[in-house]
GROMACS .gro file of C-alpha atoms in nm:
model
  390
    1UNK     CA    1   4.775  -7.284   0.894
    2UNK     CA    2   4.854  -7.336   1.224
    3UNK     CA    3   4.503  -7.215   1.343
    4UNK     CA    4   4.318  -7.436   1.031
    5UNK     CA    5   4.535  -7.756   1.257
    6UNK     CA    6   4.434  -7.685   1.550
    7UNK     CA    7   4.027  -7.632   1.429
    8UNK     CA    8   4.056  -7.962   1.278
    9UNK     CA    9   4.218  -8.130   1.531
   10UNK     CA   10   3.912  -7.973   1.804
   11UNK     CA   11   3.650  -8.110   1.534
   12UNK     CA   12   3.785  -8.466   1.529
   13UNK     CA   13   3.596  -8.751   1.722
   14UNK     CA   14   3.829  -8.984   1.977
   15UNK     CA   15   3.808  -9.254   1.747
   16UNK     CA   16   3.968  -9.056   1.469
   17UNK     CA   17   4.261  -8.917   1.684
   18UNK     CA   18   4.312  -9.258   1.822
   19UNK     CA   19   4.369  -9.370   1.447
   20UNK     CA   20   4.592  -9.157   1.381
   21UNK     CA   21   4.849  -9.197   1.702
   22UNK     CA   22   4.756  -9.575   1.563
   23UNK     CA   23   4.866  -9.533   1.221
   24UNK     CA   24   5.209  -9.338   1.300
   25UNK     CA   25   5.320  -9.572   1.571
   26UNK     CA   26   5.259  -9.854   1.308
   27UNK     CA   27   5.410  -9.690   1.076
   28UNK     CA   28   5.758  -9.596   1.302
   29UNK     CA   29   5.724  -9.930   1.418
   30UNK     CA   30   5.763 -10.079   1.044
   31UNK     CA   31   5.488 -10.306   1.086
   32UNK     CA   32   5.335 -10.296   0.753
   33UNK     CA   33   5.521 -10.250   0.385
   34UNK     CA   34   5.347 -10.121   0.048
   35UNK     CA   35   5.184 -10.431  -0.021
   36UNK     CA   36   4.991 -10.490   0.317
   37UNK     CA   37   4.695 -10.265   0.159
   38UNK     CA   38   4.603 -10.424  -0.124
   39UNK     CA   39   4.382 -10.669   0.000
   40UNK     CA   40   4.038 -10.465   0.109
   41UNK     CA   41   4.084 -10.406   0.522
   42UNK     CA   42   4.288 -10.705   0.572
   43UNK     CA   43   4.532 -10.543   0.849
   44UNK     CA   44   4.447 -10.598   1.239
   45UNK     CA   45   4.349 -10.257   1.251
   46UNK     CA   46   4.127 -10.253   1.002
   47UNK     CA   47   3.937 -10.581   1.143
   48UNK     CA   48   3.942 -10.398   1.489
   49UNK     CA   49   3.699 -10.114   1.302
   50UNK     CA   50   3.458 -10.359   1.217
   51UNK     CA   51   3.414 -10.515   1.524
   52UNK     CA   52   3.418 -10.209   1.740
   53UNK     CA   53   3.217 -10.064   1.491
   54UNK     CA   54   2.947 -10.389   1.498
   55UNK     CA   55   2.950 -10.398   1.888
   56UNK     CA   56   2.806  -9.979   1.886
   57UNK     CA   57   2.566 -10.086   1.604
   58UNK     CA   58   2.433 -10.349   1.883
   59UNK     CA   59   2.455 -10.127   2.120
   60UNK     CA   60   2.291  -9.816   1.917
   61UNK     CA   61   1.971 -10.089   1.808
   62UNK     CA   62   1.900 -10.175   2.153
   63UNK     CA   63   1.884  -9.889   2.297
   64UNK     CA   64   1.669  -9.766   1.990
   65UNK     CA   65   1.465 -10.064   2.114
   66UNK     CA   66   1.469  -9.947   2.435
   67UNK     CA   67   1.348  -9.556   2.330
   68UNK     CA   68   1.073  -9.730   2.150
   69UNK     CA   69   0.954  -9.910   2.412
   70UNK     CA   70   0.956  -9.630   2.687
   71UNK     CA   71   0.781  -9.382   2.438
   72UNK     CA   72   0.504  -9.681   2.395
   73UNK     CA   73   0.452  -9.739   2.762
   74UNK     CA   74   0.458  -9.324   2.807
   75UNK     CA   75   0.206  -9.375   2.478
   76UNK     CA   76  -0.068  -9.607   2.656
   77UNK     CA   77  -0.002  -9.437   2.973
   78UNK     CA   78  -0.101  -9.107   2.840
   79UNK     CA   79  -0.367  -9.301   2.642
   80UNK     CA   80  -0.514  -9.426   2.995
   81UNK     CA   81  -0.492  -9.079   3.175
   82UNK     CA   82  -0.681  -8.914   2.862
   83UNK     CA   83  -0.939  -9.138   2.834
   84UNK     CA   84  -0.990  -9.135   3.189
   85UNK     CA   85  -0.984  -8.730   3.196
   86UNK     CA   86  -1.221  -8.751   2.909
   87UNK     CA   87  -1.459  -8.980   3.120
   88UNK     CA   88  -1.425  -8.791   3.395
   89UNK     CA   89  -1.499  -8.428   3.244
   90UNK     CA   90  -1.820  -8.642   3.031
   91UNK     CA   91  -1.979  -8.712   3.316
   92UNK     CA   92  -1.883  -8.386   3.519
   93UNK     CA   93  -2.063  -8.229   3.207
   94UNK     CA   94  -2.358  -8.432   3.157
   95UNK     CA   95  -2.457  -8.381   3.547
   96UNK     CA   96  -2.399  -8.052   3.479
   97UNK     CA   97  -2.652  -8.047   3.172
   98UNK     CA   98  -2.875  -8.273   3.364
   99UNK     CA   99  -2.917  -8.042   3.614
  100UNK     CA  100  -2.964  -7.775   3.367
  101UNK     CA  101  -3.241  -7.999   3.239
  102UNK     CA  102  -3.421  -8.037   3.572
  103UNK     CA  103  -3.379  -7.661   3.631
  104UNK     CA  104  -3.527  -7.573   3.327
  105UNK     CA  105  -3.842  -7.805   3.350
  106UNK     CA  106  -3.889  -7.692   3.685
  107UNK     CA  107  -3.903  -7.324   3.612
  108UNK     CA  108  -4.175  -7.410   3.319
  109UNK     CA  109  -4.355  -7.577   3.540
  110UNK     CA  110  -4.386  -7.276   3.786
  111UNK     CA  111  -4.416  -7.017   3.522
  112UNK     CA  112  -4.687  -7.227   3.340
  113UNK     CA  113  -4.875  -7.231   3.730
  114UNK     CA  114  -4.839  -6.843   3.749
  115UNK     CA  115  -5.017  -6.832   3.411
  116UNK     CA  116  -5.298  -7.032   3.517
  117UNK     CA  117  -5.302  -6.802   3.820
  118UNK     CA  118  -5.258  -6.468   3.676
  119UNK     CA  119  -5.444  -6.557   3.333
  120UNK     CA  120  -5.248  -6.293   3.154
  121UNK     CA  121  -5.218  -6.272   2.822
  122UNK     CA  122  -4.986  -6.227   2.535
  123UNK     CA  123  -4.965  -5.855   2.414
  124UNK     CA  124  -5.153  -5.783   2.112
  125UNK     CA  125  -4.958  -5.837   1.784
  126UNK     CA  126  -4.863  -5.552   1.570
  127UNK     CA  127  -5.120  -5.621   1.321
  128UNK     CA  128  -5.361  -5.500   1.583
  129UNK     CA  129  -5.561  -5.844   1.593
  130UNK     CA  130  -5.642  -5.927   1.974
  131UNK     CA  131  -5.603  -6.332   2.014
  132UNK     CA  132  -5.870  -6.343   2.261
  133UNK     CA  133  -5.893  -6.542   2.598
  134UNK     CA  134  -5.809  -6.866   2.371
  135UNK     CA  135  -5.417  -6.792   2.354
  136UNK     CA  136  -5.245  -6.916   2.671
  137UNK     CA  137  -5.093  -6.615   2.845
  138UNK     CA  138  -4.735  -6.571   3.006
  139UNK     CA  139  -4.675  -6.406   3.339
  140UNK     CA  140  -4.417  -6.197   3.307
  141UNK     CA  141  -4.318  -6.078   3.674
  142UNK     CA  142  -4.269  -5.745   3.755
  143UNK     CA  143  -4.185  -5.428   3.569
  144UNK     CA  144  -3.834  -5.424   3.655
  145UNK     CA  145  -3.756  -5.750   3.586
  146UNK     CA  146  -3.616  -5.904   4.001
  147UNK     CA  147  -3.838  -6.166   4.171
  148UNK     CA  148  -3.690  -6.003   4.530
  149UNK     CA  149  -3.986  -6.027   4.820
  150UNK     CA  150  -4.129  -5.706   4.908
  151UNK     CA  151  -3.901  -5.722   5.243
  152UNK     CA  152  -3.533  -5.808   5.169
  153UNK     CA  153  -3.434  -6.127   5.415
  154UNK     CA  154  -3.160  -5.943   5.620
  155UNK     CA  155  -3.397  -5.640   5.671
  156UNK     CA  156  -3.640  -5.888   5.802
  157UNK     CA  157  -3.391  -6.060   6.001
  158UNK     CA  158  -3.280  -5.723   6.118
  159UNK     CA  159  -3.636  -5.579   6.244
  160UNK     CA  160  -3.656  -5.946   6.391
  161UNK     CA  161  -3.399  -5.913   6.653
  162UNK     CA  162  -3.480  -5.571   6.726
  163UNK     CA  163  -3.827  -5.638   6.819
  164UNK     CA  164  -3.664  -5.910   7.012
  165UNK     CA  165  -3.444  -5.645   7.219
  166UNK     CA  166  -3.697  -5.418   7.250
  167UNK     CA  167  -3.903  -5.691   7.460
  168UNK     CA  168  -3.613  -5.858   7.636
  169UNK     CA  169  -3.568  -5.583   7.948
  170UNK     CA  170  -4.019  -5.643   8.003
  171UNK     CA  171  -3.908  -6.007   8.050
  172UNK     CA  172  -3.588  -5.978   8.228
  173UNK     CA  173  -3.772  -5.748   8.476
  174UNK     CA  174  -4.097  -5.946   8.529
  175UNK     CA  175  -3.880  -6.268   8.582
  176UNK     CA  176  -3.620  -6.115   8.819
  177UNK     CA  177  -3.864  -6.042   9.075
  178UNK     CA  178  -3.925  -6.427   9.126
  179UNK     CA  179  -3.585  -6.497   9.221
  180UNK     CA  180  -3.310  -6.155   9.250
  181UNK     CA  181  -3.055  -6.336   9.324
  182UNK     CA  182  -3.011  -6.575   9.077
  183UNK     CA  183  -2.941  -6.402   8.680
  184UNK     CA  184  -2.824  -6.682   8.545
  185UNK     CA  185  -3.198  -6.816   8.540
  186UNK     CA  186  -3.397  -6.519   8.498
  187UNK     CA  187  -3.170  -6.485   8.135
  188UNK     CA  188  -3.279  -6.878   8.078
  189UNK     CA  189  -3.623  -6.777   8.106
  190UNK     CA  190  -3.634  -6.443   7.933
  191UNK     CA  191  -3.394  -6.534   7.654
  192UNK     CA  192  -3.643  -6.794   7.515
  193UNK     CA  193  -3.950  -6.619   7.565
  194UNK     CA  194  -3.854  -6.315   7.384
  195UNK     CA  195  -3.776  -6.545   7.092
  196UNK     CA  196  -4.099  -6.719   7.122
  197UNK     CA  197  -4.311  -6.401   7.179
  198UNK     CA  198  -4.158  -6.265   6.840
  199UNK     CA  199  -4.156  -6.604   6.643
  200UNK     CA  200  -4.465  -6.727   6.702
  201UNK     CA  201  -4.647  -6.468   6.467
  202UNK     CA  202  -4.394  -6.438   6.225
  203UNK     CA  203  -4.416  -6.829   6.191
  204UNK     CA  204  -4.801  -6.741   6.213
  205UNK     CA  205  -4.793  -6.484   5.944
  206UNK     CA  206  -4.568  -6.712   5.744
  207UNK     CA  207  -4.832  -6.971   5.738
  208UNK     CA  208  -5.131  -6.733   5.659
  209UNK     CA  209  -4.923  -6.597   5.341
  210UNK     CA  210  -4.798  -6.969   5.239
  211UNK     CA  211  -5.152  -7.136   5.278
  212UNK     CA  212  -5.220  -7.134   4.873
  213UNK     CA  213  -4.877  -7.282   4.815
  214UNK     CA  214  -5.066  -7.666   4.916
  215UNK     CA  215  -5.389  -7.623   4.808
  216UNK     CA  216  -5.442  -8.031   4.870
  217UNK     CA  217  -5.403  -7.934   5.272
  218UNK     CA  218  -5.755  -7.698   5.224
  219UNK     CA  219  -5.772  -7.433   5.511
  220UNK     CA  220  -5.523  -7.577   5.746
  221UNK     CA  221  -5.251  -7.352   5.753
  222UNK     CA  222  -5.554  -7.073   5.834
  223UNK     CA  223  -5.682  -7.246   6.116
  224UNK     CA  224  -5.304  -7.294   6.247
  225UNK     CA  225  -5.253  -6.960   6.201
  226UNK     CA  226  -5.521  -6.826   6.399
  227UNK     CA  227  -5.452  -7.097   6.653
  228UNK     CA  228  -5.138  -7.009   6.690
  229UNK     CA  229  -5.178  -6.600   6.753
  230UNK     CA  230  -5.460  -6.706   6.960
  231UNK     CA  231  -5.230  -6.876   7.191
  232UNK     CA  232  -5.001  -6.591   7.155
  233UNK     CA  233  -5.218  -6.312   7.241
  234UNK     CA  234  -5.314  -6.507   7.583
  235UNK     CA  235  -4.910  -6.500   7.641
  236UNK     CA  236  -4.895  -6.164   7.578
  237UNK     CA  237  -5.189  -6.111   7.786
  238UNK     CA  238  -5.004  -6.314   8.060
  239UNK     CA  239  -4.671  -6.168   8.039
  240UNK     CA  240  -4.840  -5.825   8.073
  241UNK     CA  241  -5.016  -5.907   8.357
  242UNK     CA  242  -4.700  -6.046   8.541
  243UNK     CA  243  -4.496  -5.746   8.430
  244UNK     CA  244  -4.754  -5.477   8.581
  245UNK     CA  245  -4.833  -5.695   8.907
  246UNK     CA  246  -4.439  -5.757   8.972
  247UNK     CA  247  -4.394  -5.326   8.885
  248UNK     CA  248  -4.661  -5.201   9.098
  249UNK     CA  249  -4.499  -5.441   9.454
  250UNK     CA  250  -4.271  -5.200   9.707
  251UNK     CA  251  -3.927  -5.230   9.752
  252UNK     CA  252  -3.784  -5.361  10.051
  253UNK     CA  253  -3.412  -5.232  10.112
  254UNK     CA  254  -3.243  -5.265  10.429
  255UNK     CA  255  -3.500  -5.313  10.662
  256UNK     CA  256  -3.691  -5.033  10.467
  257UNK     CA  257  -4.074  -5.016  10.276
  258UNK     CA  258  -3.972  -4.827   9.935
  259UNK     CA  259  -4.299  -4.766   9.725
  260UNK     CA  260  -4.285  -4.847   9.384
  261UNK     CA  261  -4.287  -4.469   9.170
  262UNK     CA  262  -4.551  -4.609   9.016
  263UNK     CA  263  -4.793  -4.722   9.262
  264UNK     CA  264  -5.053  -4.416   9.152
  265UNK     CA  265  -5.105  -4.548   8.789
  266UNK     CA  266  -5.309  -4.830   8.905
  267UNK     CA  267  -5.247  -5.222   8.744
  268UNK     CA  268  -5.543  -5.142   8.471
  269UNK     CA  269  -5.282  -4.843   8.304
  270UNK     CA  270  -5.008  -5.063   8.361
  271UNK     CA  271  -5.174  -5.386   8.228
  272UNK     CA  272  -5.243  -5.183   7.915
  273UNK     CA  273  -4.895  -5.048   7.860
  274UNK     CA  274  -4.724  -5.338   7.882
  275UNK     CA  275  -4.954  -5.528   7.656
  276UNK     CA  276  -4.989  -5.276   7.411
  277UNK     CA  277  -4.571  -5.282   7.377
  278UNK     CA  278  -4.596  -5.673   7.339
  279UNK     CA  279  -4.896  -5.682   7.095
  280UNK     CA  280  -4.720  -5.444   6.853
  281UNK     CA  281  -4.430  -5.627   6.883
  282UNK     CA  282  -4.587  -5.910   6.763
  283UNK     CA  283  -4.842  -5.719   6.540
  284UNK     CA  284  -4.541  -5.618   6.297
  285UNK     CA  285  -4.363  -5.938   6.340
  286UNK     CA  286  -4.730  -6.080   6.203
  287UNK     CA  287  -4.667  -5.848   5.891
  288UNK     CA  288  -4.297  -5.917   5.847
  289UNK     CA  289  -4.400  -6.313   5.820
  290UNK     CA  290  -4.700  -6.149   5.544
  291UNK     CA  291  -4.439  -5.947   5.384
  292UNK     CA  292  -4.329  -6.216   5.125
  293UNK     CA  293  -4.423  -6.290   4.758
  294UNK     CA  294  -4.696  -6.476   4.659
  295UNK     CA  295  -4.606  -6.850   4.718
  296UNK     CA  296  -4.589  -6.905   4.338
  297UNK     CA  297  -4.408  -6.659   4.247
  298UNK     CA  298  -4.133  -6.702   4.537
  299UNK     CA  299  -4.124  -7.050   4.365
  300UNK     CA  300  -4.079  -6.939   4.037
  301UNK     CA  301  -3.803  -6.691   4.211
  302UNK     CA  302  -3.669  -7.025   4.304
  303UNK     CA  303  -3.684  -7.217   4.009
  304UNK     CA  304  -3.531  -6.909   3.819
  305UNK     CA  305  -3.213  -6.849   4.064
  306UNK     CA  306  -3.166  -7.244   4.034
  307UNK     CA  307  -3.193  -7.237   3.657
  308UNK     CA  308  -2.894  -6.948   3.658
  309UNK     CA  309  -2.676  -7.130   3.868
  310UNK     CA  310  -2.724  -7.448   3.697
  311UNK     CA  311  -2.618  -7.257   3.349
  312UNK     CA  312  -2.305  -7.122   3.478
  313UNK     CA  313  -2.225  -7.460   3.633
  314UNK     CA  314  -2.263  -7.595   3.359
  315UNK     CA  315  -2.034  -7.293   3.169
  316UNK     CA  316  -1.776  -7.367   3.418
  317UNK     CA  317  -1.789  -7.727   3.354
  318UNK     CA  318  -1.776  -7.721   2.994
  319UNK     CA  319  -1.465  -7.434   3.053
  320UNK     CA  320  -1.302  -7.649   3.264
  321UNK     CA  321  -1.273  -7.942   3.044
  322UNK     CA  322  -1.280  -7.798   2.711
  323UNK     CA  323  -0.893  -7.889   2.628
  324UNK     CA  324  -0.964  -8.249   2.716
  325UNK     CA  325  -1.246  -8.279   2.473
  326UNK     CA  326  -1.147  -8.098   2.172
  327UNK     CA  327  -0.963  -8.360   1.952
  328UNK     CA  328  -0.618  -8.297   1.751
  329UNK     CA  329  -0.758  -8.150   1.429
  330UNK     CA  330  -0.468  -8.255   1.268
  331UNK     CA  331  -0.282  -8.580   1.268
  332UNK     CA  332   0.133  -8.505   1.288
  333UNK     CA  333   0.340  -8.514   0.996
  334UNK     CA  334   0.583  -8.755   1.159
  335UNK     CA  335   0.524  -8.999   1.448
  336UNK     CA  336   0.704  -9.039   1.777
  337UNK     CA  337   0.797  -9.398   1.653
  338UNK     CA  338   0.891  -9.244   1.351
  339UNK     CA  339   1.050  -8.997   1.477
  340UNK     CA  340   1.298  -9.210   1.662
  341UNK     CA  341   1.369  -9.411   1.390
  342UNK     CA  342   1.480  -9.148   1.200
  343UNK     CA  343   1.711  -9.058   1.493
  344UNK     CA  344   1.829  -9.393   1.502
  345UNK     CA  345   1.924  -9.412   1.161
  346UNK     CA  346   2.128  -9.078   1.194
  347UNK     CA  347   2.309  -9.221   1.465
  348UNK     CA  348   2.413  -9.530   1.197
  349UNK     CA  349   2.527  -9.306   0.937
  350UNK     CA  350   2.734  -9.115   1.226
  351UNK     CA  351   2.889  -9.427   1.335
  352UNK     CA  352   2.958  -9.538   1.018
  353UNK     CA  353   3.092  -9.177   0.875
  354UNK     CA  354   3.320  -9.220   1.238
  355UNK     CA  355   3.500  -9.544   1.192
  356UNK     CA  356   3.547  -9.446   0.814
  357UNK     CA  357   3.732  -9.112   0.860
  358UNK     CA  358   3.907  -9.330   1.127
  359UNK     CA  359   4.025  -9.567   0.881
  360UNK     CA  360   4.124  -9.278   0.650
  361UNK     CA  361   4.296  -9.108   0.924
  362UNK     CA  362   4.509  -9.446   1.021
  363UNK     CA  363   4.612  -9.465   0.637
  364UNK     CA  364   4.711  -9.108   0.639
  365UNK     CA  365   4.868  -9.091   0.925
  366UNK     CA  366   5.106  -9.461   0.858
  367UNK     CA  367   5.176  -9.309   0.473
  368UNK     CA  368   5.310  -8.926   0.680
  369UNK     CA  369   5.520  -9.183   0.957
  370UNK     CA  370   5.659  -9.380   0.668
  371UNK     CA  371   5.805  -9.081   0.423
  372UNK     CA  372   5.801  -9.336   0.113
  373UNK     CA  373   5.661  -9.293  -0.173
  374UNK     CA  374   5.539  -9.620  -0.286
  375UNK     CA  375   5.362  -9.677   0.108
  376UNK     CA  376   5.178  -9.349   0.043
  377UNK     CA  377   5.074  -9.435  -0.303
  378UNK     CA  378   4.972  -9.781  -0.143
  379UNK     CA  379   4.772  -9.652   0.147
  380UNK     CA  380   4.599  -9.416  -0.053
  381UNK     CA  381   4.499  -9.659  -0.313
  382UNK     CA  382   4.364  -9.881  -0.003
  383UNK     CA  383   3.969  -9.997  -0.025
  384UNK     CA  384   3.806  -9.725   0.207
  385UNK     CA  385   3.639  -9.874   0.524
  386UNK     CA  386   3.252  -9.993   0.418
  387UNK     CA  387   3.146 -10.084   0.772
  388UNK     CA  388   2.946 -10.256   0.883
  389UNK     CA  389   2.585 -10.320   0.683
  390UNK     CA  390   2.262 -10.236   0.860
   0.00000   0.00000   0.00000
């Protein structure tokens, strides 16, 4: 019994203890007789509920009027941030598919100008009926399927520099003889023209391979092209020429006449040499600039690597944003607004359950105090406490 006490006394509110200390020092203090109940909540205490009771309705309905109006403002503000998310991922996505678009008519346009290059044709069709010239072919590339140019760019970059090194000590030599003392220049000078020596018919080969890409400019890029190795092979000739005159001139060391060690070969052998090295050099750097696909097909290659990475941007995009554009498919059961209402009105019937087991606990607790029959019967035949309509 003890333990049911002290379970009820941990499950009763404030208000309700404070009733009942209320009720037994009224009733010890013989303020009230057996008759003081019998009009409906007409003692001080009973007035006291109701107005306590009215001033936490107020205070319960504004601050339900304050939860509605902070989950309205969080409303439009999360209104505002998903339409602008949603704006912001539709136009992410349509550049996306715009690009997509462009991509795509730009590879038809280069495959449709490797048809009318190639003039292939469709296969025959497995009723064995050739459709003749009439039917528009379709180039389709190589057996295995990659557009890569018949020398991968790094290899070509690779054989590049090495033909560069291979040159650089011909120059370094030829130009250190015009001024030993000074390395800082000779490297200005030799740096550049091994560069040049190896660039100019790569760049000349490049333009020879690339000449049908334009066919509006006619034979220009030929006539560069041959202008250009023209001018090259008189460098080369030039460069030779300096390299076996400054090879062939003695030493002077201390005072001292050394002859060069190869003084006997005579500047014809050495002339030849020299250029021979050069005019490789630039012979295969010629064929590395020809060693490329055919101009339309490297644009196809193009059009076809900028098609794939316009589809996965676009992927990504649509990936990326898919959670802001798929819609609720489902409305809720219950608003927010509602929601709170509902809360609200819990809180009420709280409140009012409160202040009524207060009043009930007051009456109890004056009838115990009192020890009198007829003030029990009375307090227990009091009106219970209504509250306060809402």
């Amino acid at each position: 019994m003890a333990e049911n006490r002290k379970r009820a006394g941990a499950a009763e509110s404030e208000l309700v203890r404070r009733g009942r200390a209320d009720g037994t020092r009224a009733a010890r203090a013989g303020q009230y007789d057996e008759w003081s109940f019998e009009q409906e909540q007409s003692i001080p205490y009973a007035q006291l509920l109701d107005a306590q009771e009215q001033c936490d309705v107020t205070e319960e309905a504004i601050n339900h009027e304050n939860r509605l109006m902070a989950l309205r403002t969080a409303q439009a503000a999360q209104t505002r941030q998903r339409r602008i998310a949603r704006e912001a991922a539709e136009a992410e996505i349509g550049q996306a598919r715009g690009r997509l678009a462009r991509n795509q008519d730009h590879r038809e346009t280069s495959r449709a100008q490797l048809d009318l290059l190639t003039g292939v044709h469709d296969p025959i069709p497995e009723d064995g009926v050739d459709p003749g010239p009439a039917v528009p072919g379709r180039w389709i590339g190589p057996a295995d399927g990659r557009l890569s140019p018949v020398v991968p760019p790094l290899l070509k970059y690779v054989l590049m520099v090495l033909l560069a090194v291979v040159e650089v000590p011909i120059y370094f030599s030829t130009f250190r003889a015009f001024d030993p003392r000074n390395f800082a220049l000779v490297w200005c000078f030799t740096i550049p023209v091994a560069l040049c020596m190896v660039l100019a018919p790569h760049l000349s080969g490049l333009w020879l391979r690339k000449r049908l890409a334009k066919p509006s400019i006619g034979i220009v890029p030929t006539v560069a092209s041959g202008v250009l190795m023209t001018a090259w092979f008189g460098a080369a000739v030039l460069l030779a020429k300096l390299r076996s005159t400054t090879l062939v001139q003695p030493l002077f060391l201390n005072g001292h006449r050394i002859e060069s060690p190869v003084s006997n070969l005579g500047p014809t052998t050495l002339l030849a040499t020299f250029g021979l090295v050069i005019v490789v050099s630039g012979l295969l750097s010629f064929l590395l600039g020809l060693a490329d696909n055919h101009p339309a097909v490297s644009a196809f290659a193009r059009a076809d690597r900028g098609l794939r990475q316009a589809e996965e941007a676009n992927l990504k995009a649509v990936r990326t944003h898919a959670s802001v554009l798929i819609e609720d498919a489902e409305e809720p059961e219950v608003s927010p607004e509602e929601s709170l209402t509902l809360e609200h009105e819990k809180r009420l019937e709280v409140l009012q359950a409160d202040y009524a087991a207060a009043w009930a606990a007051y009456r109890d607790a004056w009838s115990l105090a009192a020890g009198n029959p007829s003030r029990t019967q009375a307090a227990g035949s009091a009106a219970p406490h209504t509250g306060v309509r809402v």
